[in-house]
PDB file of C-alpha atoms in Angstrom:
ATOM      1  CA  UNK A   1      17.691   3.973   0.104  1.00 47.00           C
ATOM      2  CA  UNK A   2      16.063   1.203   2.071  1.00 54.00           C
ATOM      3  CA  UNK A   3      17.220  -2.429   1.367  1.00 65.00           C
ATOM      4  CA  UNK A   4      15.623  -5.152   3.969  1.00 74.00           C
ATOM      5  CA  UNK A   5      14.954  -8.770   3.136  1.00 84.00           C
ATOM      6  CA  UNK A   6      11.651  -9.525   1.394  1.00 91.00           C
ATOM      7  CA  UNK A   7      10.269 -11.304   3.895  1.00 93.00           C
ATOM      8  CA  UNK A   8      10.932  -8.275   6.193  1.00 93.00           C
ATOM      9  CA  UNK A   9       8.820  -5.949   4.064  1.00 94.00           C
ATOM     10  CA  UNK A  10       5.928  -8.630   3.980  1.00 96.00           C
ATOM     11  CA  UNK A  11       6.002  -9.562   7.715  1.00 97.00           C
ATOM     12  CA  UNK A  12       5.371  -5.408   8.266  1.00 96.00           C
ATOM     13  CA  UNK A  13       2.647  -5.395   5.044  1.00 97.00           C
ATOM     14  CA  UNK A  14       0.771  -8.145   6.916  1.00 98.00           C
ATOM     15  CA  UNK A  15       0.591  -6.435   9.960  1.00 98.00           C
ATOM     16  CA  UNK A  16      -0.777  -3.417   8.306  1.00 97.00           C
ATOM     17  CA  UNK A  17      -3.673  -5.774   6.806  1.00 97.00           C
ATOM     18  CA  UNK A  18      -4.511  -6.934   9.756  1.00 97.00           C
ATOM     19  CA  UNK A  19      -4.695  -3.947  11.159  1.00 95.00           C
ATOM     20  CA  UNK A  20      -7.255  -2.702   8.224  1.00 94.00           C
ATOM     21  CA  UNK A  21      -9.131  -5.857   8.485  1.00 94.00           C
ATOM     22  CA  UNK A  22      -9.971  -5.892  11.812  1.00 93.00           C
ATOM     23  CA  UNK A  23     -10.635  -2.759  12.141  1.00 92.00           C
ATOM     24  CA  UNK A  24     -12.938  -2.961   9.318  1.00 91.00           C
ATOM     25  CA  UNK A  25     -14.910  -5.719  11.621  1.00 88.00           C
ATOM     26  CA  UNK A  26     -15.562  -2.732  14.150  1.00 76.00           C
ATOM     27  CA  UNK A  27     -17.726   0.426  13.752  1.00 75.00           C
ATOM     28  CA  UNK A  28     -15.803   1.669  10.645  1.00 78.00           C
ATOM     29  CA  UNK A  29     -17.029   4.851  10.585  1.00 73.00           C
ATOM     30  CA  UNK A  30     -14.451   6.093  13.903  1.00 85.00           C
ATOM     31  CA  UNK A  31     -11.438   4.460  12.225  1.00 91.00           C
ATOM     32  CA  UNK A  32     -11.714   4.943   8.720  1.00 93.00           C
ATOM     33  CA  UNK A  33      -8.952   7.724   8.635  1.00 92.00           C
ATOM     34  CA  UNK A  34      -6.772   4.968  10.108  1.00 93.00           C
ATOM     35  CA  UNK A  35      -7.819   1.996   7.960  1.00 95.00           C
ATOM     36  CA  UNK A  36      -6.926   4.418   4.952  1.00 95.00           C
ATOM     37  CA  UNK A  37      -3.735   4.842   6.374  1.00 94.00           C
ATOM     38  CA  UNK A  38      -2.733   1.707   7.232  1.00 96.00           C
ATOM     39  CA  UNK A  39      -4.014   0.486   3.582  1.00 97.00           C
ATOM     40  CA  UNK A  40      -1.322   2.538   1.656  1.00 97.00           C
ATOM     41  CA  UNK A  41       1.161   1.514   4.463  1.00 96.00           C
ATOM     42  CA  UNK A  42       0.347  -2.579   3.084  1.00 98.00           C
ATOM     43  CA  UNK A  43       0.801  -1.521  -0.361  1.00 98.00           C
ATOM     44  CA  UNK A  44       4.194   0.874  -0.302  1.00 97.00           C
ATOM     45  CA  UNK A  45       5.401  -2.255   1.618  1.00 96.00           C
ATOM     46  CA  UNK A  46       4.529  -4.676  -1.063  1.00 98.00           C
ATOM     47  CA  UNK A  47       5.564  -2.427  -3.746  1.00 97.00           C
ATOM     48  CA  UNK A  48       8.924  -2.154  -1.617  1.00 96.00           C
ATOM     49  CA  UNK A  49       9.557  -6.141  -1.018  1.00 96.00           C
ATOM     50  CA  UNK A  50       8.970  -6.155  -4.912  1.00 97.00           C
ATOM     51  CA  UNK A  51      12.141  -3.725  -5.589  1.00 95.00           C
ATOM     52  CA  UNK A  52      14.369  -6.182  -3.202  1.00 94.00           C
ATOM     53  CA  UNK A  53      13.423  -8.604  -5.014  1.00 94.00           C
ATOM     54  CA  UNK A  54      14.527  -7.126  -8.134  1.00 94.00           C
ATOM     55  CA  UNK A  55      17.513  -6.342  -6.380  1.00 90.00           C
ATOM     56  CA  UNK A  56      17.057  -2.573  -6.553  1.00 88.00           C
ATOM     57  CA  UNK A  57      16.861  -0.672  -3.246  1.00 80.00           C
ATOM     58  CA  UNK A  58      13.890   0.844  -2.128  1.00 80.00           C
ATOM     59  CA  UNK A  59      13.847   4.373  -1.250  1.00 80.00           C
ATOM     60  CA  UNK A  60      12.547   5.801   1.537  1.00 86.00           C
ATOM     61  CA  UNK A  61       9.539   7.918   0.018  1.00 87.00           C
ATOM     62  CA  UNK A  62       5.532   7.076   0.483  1.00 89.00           C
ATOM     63  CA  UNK A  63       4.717   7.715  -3.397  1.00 93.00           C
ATOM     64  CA  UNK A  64       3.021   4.408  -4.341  1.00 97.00           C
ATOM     65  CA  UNK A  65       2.657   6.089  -7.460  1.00 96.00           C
ATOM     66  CA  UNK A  66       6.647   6.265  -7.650  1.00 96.00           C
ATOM     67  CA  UNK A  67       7.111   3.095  -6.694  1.00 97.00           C
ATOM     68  CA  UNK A  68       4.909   1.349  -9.208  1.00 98.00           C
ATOM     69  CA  UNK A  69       6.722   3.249 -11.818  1.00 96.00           C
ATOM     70  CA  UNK A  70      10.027   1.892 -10.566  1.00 96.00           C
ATOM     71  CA  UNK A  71       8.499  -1.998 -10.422  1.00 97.00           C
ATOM     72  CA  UNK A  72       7.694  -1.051 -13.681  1.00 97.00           C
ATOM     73  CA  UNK A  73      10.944  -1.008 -14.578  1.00 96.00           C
ATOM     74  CA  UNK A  74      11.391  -4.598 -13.653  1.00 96.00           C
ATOM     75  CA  UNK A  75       8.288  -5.847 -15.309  1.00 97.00           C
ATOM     76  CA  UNK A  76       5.372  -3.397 -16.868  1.00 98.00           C
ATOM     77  CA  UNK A  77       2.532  -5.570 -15.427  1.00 98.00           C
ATOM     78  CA  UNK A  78       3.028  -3.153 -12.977  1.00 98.00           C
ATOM     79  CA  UNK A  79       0.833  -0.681 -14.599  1.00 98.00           C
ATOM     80  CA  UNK A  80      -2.234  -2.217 -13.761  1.00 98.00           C
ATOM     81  CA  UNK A  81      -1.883  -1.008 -10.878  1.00 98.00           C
ATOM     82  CA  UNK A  82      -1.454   2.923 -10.832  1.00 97.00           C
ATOM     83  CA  UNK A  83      -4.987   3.737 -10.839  1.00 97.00           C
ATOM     84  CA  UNK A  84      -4.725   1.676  -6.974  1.00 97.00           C
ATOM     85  CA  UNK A  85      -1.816   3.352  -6.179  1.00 97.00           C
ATOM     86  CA  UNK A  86      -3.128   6.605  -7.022  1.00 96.00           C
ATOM     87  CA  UNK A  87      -5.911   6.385  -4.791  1.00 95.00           C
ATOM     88  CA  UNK A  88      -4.183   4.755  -1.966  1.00 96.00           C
ATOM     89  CA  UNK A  89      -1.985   7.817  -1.734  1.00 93.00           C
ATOM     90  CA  UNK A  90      -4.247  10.094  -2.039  1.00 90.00           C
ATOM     91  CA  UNK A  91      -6.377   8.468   1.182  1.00 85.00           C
ATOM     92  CA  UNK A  92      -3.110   8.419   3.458  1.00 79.00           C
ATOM     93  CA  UNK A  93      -2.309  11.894   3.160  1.00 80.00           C
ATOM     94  CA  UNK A  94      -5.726  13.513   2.129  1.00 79.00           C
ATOM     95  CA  UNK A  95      -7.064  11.985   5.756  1.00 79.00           C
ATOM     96  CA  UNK A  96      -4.025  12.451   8.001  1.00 77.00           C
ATOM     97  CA  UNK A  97      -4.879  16.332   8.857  1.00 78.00           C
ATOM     98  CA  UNK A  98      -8.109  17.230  11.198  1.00 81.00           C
ATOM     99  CA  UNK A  99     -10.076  18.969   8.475  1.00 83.00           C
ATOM    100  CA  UNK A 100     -10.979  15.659   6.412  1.00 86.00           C
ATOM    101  CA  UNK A 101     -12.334  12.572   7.344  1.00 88.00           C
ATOM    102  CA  UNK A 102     -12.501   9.553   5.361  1.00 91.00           C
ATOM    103  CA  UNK A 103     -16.515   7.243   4.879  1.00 91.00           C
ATOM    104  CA  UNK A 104     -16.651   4.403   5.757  1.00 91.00           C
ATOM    105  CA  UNK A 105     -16.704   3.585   1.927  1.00 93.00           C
ATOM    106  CA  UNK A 106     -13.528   5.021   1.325  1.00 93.00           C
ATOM    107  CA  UNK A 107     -12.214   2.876   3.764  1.00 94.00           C
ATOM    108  CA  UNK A 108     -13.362  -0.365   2.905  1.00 94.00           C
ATOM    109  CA  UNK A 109     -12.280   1.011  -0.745  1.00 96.00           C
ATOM    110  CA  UNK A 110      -8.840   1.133   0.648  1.00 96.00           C
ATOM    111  CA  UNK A 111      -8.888  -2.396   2.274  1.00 96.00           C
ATOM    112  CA  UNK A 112     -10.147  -3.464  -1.304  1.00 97.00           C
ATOM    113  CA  UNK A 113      -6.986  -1.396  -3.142  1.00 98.00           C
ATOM    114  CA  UNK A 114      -4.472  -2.702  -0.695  1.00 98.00           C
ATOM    115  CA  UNK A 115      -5.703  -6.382  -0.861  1.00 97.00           C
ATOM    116  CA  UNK A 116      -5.905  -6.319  -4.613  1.00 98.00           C
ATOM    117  CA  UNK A 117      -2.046  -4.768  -4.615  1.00 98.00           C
ATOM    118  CA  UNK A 118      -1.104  -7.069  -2.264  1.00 98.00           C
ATOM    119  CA  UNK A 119      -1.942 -10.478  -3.786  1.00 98.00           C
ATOM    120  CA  UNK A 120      -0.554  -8.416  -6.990  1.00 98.00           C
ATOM    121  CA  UNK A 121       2.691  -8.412  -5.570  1.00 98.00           C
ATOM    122  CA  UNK A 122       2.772 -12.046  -3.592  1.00 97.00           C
ATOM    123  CA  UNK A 123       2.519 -13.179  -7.461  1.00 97.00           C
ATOM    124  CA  UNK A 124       5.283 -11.665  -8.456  1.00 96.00           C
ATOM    125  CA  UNK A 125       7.820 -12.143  -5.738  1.00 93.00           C
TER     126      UNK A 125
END
């Protein structure tokens, strides 16, 4: 189990973003494996700060779809956002082997997922 200070999990989120969104400024199409990544990275680290701040640790796995079952928990809202989750985690690991690529859509898709989780989360905590 991981237990950092919320702020801590956001600072690293944020970084991820930024990483997405400028990336996304470029010629998406050569970094759209990494823009998928780096989207469910933003959200698990949302969904993360979220369990601090419900004072329950937050274990070291890279299931979104675990963790918004556990911020469930806390407060079912949560459940709106599966269907994100889902997809998020299916983009980081789908794209991280050299036989599948992501499109460009499906990165700005994940840039959409992770933003929407994101300001989600920043609500809540």
């Amino acid at each position: 189990m991981t237990n950092h200070p919320i702020d801590a999990w956001t600072k690293k989120a944020e970084a991820d973003l930024a990483a997405c969104r400028k990336l996304a400024e470029d010629d998406v199409s050569g970094m759209a494996d990494v823009i998928c990544f780096h989207a469910q990275q933003c959200a698990e680290k949302y969904l993360k700060a979220f369990l601090n701040k419900m004072k329950r640790d937050a274990p070291k796995i890279h299931s979104l779809k675990v963790l918004v079952e556990l911020a469930k928990e806390s407060d079912p809202e949560f459940e709106t956002l599966l269907e994100d989750a889902a997809q998020l985690e299916e983009y980081a690991v789908e794209f991280r082997y050299p036989d599948e690529s992501a499109t460009e859509e499906e990165a700005r898709d994940a840039l959409r997922r992770a933003a929407g989780i994101r300001e989600f989360v920043r609500l809540k905590i």
